CSV table of C-alpha atoms in Angstrom, one decimal:
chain,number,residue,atom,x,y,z
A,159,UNK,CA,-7.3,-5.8,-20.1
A,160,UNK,CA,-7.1,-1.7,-20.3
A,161,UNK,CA,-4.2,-0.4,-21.0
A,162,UNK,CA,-3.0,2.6,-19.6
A,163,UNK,CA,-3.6,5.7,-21.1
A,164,UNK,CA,-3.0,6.2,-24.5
A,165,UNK,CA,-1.2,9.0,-26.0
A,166,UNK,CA,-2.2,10.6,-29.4
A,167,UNK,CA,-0.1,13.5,-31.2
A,168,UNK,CA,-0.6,17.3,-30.8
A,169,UNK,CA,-3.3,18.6,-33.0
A,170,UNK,CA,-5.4,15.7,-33.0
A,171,UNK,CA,-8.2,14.8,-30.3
A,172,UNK,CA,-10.2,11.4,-29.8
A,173,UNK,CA,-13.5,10.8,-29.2
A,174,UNK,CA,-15.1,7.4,-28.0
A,175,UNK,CA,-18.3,6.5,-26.7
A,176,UNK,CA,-19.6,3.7,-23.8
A,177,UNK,CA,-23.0,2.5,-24.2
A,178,UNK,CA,-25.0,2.6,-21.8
A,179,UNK,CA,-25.6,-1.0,-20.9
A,180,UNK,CA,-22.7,-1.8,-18.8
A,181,UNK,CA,-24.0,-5.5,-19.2
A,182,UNK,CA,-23.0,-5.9,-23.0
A,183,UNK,CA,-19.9,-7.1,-23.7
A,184,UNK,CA,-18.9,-4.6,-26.4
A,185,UNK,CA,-20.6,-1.0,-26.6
A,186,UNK,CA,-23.6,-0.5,-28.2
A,187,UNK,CA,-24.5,3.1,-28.9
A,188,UNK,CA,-27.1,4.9,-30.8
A,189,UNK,CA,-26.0,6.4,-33.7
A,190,UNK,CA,-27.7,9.5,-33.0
A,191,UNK,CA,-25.8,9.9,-30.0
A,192,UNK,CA,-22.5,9.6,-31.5
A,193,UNK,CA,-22.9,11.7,-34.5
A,194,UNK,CA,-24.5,14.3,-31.9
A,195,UNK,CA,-21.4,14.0,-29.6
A,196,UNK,CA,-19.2,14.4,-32.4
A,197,UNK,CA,-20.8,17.4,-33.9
A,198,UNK,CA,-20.8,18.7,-30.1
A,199,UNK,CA,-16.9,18.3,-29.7
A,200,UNK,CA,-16.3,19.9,-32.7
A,201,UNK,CA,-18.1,22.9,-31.8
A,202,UNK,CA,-16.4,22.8,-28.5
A,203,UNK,CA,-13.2,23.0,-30.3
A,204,UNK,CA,-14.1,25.8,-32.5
A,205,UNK,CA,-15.3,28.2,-30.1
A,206,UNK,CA,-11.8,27.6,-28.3
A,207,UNK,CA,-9.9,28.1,-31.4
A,208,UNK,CA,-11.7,31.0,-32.5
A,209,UNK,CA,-11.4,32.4,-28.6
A,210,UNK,CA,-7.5,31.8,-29.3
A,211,UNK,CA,-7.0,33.3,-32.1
A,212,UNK,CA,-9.8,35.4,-32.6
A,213,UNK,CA,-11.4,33.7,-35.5
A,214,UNK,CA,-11.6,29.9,-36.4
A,215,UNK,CA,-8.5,29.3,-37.6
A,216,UNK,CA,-8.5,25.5,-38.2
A,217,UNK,CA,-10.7,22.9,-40.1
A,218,UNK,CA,-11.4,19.6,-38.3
A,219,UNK,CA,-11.4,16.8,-40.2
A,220,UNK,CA,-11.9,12.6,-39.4
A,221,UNK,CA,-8.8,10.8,-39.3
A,222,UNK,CA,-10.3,8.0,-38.9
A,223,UNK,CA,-13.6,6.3,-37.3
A,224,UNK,CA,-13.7,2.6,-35.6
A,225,UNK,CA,-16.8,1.0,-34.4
A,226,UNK,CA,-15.9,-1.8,-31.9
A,227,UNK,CA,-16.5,1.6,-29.6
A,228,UNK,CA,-17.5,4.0,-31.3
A,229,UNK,CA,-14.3,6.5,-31.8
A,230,UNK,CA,-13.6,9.0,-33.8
A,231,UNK,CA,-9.7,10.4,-34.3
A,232,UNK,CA,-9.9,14.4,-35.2
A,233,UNK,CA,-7.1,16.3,-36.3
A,234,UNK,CA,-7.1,19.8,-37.0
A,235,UNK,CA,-5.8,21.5,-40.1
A,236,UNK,CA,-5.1,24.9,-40.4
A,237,UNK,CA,-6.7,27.1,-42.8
A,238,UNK,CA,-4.3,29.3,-44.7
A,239,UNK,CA,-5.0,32.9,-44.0
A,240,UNK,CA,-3.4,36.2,-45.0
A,241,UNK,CA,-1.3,38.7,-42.5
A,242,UNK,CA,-1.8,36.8,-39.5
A,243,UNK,CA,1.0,33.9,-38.4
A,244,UNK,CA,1.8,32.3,-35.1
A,245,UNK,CA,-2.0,30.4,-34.3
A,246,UNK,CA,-2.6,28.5,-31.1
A,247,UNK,CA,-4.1,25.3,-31.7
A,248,UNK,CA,-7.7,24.9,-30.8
A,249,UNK,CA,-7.6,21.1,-29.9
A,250,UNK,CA,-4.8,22.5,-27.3
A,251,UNK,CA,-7.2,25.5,-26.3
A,252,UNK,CA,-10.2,23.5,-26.1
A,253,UNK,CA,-7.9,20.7,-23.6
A,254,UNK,CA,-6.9,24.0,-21.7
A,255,UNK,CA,-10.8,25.1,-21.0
A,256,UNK,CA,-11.7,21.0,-19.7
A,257,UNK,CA,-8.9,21.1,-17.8
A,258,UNK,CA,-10.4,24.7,-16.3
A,259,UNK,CA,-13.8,23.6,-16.5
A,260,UNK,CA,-12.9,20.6,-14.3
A,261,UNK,CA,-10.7,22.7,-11.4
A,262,UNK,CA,-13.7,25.2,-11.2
A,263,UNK,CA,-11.5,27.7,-12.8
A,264,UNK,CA,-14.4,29.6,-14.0
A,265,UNK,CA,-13.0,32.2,-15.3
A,266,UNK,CA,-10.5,30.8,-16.7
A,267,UNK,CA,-12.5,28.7,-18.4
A,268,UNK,CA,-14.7,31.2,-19.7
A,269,UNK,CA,-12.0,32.8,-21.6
A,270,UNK,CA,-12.9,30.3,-24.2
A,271,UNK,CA,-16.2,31.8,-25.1
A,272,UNK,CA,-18.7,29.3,-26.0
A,273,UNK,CA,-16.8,26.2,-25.2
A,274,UNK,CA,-18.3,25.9,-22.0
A,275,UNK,CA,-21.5,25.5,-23.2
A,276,UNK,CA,-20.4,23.2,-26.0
A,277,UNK,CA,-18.6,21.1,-23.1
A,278,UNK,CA,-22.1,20.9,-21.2
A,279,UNK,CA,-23.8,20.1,-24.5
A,280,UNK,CA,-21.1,17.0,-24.7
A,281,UNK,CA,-22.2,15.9,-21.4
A,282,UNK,CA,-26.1,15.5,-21.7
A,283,UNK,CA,-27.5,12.3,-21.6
A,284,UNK,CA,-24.3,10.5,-19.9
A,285,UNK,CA,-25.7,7.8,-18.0
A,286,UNK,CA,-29.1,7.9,-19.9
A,287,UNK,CA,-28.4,7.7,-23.6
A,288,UNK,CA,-24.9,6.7,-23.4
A,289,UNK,CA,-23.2,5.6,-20.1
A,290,UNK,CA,-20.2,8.0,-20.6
A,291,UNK,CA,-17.5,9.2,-23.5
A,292,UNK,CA,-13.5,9.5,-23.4
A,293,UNK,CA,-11.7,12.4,-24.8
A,294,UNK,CA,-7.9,12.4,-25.2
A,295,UNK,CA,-6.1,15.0,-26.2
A,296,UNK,CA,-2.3,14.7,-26.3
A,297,UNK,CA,-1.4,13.5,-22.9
A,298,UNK,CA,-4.5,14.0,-21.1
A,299,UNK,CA,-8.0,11.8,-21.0
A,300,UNK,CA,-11.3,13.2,-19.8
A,301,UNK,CA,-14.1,11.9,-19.1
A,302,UNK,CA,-17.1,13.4,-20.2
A,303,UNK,CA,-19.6,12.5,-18.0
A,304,UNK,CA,-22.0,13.7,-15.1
A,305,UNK,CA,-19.1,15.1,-13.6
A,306,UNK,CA,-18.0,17.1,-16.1
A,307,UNK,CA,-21.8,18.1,-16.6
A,308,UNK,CA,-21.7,19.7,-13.3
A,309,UNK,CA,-18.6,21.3,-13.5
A,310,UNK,CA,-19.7,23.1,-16.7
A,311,UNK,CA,-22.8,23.9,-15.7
A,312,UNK,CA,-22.1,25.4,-12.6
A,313,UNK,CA,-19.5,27.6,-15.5
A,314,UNK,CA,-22.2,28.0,-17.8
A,315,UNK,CA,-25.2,29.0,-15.5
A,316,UNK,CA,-23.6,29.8,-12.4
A,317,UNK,CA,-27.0,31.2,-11.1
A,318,UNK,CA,-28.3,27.7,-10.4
A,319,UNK,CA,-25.2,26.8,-8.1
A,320,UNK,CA,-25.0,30.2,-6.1
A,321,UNK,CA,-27.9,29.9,-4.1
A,322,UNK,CA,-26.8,26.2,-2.7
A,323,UNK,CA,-23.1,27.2,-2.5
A,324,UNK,CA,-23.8,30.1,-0.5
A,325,UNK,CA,-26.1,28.3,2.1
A,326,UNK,CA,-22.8,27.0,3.2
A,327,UNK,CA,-20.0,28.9,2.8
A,328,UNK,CA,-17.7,27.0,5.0
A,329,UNK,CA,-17.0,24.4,2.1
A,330,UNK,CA,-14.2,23.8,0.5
A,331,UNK,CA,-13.7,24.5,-3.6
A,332,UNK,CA,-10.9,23.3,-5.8
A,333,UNK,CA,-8.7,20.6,-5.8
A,334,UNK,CA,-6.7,18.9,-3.2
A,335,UNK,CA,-4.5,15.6,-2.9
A,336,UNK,CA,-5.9,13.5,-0.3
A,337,UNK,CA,-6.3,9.9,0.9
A,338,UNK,CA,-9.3,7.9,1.6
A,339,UNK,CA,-9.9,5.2,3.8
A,340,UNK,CA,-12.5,2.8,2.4
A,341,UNK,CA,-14.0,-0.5,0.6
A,342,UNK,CA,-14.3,-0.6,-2.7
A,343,UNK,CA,-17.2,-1.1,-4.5
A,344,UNK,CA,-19.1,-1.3,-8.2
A,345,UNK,CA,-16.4,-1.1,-10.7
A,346,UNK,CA,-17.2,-0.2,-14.4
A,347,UNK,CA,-14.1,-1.5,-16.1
A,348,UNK,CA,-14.5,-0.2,-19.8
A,349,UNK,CA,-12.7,2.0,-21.1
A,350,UNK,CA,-9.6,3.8,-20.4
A,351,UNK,CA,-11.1,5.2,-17.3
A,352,UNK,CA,-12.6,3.0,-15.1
A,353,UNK,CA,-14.7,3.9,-12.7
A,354,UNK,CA,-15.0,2.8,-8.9
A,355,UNK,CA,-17.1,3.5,-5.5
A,356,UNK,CA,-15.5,4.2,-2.6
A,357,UNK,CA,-17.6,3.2,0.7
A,358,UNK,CA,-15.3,5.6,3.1
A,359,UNK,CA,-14.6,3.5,6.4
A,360,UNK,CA,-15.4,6.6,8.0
A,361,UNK,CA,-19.1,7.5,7.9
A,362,UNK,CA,-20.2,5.1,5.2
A,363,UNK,CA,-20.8,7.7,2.7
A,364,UNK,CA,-19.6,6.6,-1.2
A,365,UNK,CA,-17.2,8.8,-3.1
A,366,UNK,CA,-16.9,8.6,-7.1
A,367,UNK,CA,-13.4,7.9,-8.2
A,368,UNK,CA,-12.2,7.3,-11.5
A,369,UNK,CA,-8.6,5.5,-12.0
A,370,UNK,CA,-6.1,6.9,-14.8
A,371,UNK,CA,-3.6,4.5,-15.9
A,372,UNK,CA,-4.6,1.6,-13.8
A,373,UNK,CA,-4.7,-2.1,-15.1
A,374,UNK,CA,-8.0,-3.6,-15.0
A,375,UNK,CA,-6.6,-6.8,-12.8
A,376,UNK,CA,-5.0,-4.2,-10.0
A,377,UNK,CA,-8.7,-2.6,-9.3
A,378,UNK,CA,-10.5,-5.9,-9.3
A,379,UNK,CA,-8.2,-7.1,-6.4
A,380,UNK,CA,-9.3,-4.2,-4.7
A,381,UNK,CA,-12.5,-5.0,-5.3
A,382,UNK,CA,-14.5,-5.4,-1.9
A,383,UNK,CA,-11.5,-5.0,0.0
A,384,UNK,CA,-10.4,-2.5,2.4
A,385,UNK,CA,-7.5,0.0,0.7
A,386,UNK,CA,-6.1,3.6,1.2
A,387,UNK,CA,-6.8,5.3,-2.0
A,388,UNK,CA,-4.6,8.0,-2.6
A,389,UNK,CA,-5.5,10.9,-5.6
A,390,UNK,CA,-6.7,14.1,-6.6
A,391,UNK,CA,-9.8,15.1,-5.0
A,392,UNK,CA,-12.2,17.6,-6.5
A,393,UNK,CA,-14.4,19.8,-4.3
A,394,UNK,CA,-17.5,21.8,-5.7
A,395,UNK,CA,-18.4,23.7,-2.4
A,396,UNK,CA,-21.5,21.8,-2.1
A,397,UNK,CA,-20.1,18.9,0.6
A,398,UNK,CA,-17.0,18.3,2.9
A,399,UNK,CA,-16.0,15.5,1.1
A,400,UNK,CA,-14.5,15.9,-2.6
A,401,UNK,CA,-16.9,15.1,-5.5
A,402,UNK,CA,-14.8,13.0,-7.5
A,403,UNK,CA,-10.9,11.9,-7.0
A,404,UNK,CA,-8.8,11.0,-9.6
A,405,UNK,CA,-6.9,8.0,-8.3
A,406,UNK,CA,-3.1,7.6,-8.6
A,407,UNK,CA,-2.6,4.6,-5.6
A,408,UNK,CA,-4.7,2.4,-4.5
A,409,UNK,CA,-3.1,0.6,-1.5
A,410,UNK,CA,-4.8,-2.5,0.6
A,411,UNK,CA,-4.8,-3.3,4.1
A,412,UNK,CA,-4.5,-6.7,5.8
A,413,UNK,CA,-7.5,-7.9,7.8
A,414,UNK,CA,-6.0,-9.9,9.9
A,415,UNK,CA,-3.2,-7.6,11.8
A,416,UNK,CA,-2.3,-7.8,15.2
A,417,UNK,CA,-1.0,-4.2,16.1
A,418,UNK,CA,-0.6,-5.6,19.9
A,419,UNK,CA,2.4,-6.4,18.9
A,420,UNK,CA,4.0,-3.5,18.7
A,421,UNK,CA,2.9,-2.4,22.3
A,422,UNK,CA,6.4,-1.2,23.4
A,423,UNK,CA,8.6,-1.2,20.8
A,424,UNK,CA,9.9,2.1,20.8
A,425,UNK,CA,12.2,4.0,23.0
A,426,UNK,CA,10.5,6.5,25.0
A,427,UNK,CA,9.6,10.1,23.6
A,428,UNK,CA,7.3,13.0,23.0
A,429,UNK,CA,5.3,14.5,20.2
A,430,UNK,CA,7.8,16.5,18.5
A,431,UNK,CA,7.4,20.6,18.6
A,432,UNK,CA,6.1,21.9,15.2
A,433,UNK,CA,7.0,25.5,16.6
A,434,UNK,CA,10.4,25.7,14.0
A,435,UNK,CA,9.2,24.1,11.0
A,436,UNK,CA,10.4,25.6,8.0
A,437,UNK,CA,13.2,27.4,9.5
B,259,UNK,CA,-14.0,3.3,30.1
B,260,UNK,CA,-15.9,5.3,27.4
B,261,UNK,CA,-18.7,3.5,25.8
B,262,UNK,CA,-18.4,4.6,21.9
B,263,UNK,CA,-18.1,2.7,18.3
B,264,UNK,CA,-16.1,5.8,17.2
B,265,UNK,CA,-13.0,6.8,18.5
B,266,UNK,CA,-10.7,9.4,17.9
B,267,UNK,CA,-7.1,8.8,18.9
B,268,UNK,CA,-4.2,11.1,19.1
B,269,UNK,CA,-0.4,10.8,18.7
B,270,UNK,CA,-0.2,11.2,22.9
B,271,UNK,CA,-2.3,7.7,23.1
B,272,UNK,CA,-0.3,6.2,20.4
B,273,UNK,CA,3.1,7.1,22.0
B,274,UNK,CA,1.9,6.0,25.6
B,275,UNK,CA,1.5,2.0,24.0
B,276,UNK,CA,4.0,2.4,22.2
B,277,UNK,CA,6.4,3.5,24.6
B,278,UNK,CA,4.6,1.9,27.1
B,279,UNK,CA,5.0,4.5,29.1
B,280,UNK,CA,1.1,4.6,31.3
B,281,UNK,CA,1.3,0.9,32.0
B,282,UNK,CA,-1.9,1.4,33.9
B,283,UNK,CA,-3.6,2.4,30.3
B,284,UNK,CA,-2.2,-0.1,28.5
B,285,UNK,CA,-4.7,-3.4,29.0
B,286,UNK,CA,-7.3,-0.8,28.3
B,287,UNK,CA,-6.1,0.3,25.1
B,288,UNK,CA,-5.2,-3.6,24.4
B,289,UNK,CA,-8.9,-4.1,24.8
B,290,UNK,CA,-9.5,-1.1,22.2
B,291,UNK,CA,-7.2,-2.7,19.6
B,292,UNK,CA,-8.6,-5.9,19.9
B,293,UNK,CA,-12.3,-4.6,20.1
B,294,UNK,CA,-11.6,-2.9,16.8
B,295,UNK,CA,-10.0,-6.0,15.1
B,296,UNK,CA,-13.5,-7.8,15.8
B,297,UNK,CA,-15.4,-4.4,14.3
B,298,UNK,CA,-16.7,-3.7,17.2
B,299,UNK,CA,-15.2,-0.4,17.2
B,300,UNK,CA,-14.0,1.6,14.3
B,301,UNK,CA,-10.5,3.9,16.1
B,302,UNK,CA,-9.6,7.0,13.7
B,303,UNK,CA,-6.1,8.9,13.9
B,304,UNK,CA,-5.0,11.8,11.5
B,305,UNK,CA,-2.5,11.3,9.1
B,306,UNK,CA,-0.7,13.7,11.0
B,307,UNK,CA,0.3,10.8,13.9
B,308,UNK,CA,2.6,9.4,11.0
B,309,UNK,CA,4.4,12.6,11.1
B,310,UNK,CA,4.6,12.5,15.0
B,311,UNK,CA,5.9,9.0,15.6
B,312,UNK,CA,9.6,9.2,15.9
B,313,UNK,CA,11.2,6.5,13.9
B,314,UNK,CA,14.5,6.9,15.5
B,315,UNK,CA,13.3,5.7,18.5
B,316,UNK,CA,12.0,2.4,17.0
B,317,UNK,CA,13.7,-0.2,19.0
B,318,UNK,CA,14.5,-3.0,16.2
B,319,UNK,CA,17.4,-2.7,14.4
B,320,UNK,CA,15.5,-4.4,11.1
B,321,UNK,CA,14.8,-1.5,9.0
B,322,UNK,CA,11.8,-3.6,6.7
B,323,UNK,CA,10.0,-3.7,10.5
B,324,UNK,CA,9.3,0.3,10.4
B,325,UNK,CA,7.6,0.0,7.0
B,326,UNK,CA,5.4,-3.2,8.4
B,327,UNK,CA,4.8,-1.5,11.6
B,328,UNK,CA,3.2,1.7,9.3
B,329,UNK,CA,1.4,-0.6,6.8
B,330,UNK,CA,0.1,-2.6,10.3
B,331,UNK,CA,-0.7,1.0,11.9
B,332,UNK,CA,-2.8,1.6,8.7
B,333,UNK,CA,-4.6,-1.8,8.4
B,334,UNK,CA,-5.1,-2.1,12.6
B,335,UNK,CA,-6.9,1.7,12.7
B,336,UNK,CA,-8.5,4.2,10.4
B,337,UNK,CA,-6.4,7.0,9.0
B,338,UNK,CA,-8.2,10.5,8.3
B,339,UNK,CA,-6.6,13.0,6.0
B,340,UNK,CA,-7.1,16.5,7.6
B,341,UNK,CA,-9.3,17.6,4.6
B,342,UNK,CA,-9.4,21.2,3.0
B,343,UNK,CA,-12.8,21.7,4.7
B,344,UNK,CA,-11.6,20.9,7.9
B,345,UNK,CA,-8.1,22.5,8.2
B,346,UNK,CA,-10.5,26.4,7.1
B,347,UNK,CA,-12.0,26.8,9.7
B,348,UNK,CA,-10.3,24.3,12.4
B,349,UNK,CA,-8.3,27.9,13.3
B,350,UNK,CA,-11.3,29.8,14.3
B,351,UNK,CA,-11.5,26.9,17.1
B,352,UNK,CA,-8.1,26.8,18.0
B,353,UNK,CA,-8.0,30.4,19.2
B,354,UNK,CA,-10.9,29.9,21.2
B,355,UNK,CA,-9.4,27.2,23.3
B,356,UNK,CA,-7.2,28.4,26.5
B,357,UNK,CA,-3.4,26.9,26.9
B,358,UNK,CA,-3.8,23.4,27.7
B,359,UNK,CA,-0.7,20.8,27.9
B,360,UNK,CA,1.8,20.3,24.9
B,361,UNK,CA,-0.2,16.6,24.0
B,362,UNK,CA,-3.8,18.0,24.7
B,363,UNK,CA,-2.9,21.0,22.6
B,364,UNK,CA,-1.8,18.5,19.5
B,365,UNK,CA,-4.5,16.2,20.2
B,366,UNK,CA,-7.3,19.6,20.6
B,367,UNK,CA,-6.8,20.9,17.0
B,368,UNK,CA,-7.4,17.3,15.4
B,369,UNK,CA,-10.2,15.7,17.6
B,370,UNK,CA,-11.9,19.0,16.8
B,371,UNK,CA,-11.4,18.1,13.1
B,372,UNK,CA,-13.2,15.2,13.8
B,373,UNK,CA,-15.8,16.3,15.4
B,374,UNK,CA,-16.0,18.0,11.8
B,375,UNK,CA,-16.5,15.1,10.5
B,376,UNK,CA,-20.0,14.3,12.1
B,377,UNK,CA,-21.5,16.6,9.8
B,378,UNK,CA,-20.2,14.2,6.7
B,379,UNK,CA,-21.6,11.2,8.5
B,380,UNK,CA,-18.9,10.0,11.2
């Protein structure tokens, strides 16, 4: 069973890596691909530190490496330097741009230099070479993924995302909290994230939803059901309906109601005025 | 009696049964409710109805009845959020629309949203 999210000390970050064959029972991923990913998240981290602090200021260094999925634990060391005290940590910066990158904070994001790019780079060949890869930093998880890989691209070469944003301007972009009516459907259950499909109840159309600090057992007794799902729901300005939600609730609903039975059971009255709210 | 497998329903249609207030609508929307138990319609409300049903006017005295009444309100119909990409622009309709009656002013702003909705598949 997953447990809920992990939490790992300041200064240190995690890496681990899903396969891409959802099928096997433990994760089997090229070598390659980690040692590429790991190289990439480093890099990532860098170029936040040195944004920071104006040069890099810390040396990352393996904690320790597991296999069973491949994971890496990083932690950061700072590198003694003359006349200059008081550094941010670059782990902490490089959390700060994700969590940017992921709002479509651009330019808050790209106050991290090169990270950006380094996050894209992290991304390539999710669901091809490797299905998808966990970062935690502190108290946060991310997921890097196609997700992410649009999020930072649309950062890092914004001229490719222009031209279909602006075709539509009425669109929503950022993050809201929402609800979604729906059945759920495909799970991917590894990891620390996993991963469900939302068939909305109204028009049929599939939303991507990940689930933070959920118990395995709870989503597969959602699993073809009918639920509310409750969470944060990103928009990229491309659709009317969010991109991704993060999902805090997920709450079912019973097939089988009779709601004729509540046909007069309340005491006459009118839609209440909304004309003093807030006063 | 409108022939649709979508329906919109506002607070004012939900407070007329509920009430029973239009007796002469009642069997009607009775047919509605049932029709959509079967699937053979699918009946969407806002979340905003939740807001506009008056507990204090619930009749039983059990207080564990209101939450099974919300959770039955929820399973029985389909619940739509009014979404950022709805609410934007919802305005520029609203003030386009001439004065119409305190329940057909509630129910203009949110079956317009829905008519939003077509354009995401509804």
């Amino acid at each position: 069973m997953s447990a809920p999210m992990d939490q790992i000390e300041e200064g240190r970050v995690r890496l681990r890596v899903h396969g891409a064959d959802a099928d096997r029972e433990e994760d089997s991923v090229p070598a390659l691909v980690f040692a590429a990913k790991l190289a990439t998240l480093v890099r990532a981290i860098n170029a936040a530190d040195k944004a920071v602090n104006g040069k890099v200021s810390h040396e990352i260094k393996i904690e320790k490496l597991s296999s069973s999925a491949p994971t890496a634990l990083l932690a950061e060391e700072f590198i003694p330097q003359k006349m200059k005290i008081g550094y941010a940590s670059g782990i902490g910066a490089f959390a700060d741009c994700v969590g940017a990158i992921l709002e479509g904070r651009a330019d808050q994001a790209r106050q991290y230099g090169s990270c950006v790019e380094h996050v894209y780079r992290l991304t390539t060949g999710a669901r091809k070479k490797f299905e998808y890869a966990e970062v935690w930093v502190h108290n946060q998880i991310f997921r890097v993924d196609q997700f992410l890989s649009e999020r930072s691209e649309a950062i890092f070469r914004p001229e490719l995302y222009k031209a279909e944003v602006q075709a539509d301007l009425t669109f929503f972009s950022g993050v809201a909290f929402g609800s979604f009516d729906g059945t759920v459907q495909v799970a991917d259950m590894r990891g620390s994230l996993p991963a469900i499909k939302l068939v909305l109840s109204a028009g049929g159309k599939q939303l991507d939803c990940i689930c933070k600090d959920f118990h395995v057992e709870k989503i597969r007794m959602a699993l073809n059901r009918r639920v509310r799902v409750s969470g944060k729901a990103f928009y990229d300005g491309r659709s009317g309906l969010p991109r991704r939600i993060e999902v805090f609730d997920i709450e079912g609903t019973s097939p089988d109601v009779d709601f004729t039975k509540w046909k007069g059971s309340f005491e006459q009255f009118d839609v209440p005025g909304w004309e003093g709210d807030g006063e | 009696m409108i022939h649709s497998n979508h329906l919109y329903w506002d607070t004012c249609i939900f407070i007329s049964y509920l009430t029973d207030s239009m007796p002469h609508m009642t069997s009607e929307i009775d047919t509605y409710i049932r029709d959509a138990k079967k699937g053979k319609v699918s009946i969407y409300y806002s979340t905003v109805v939740l807001a506009e049903i008056r507990q204090e006017k619930f009749k039983s005295p059990n207080s564990s009845d209101i939450s099974q009444f919300f959770s039955d309100l929820g399973s029985a119909f389909i619940a739509v959020d009014p979404l950022p990409t709805i609410m934007a622009p919802a305005i520029i309709q609203l003030t386009q629309l001439r004065p119409r009656p305190l329940n057909a002013k509630n129910a203009s702003a949110f079956t317009f949203h829905v008519r939003r909705y077509s354009r995401f598949g509804l």
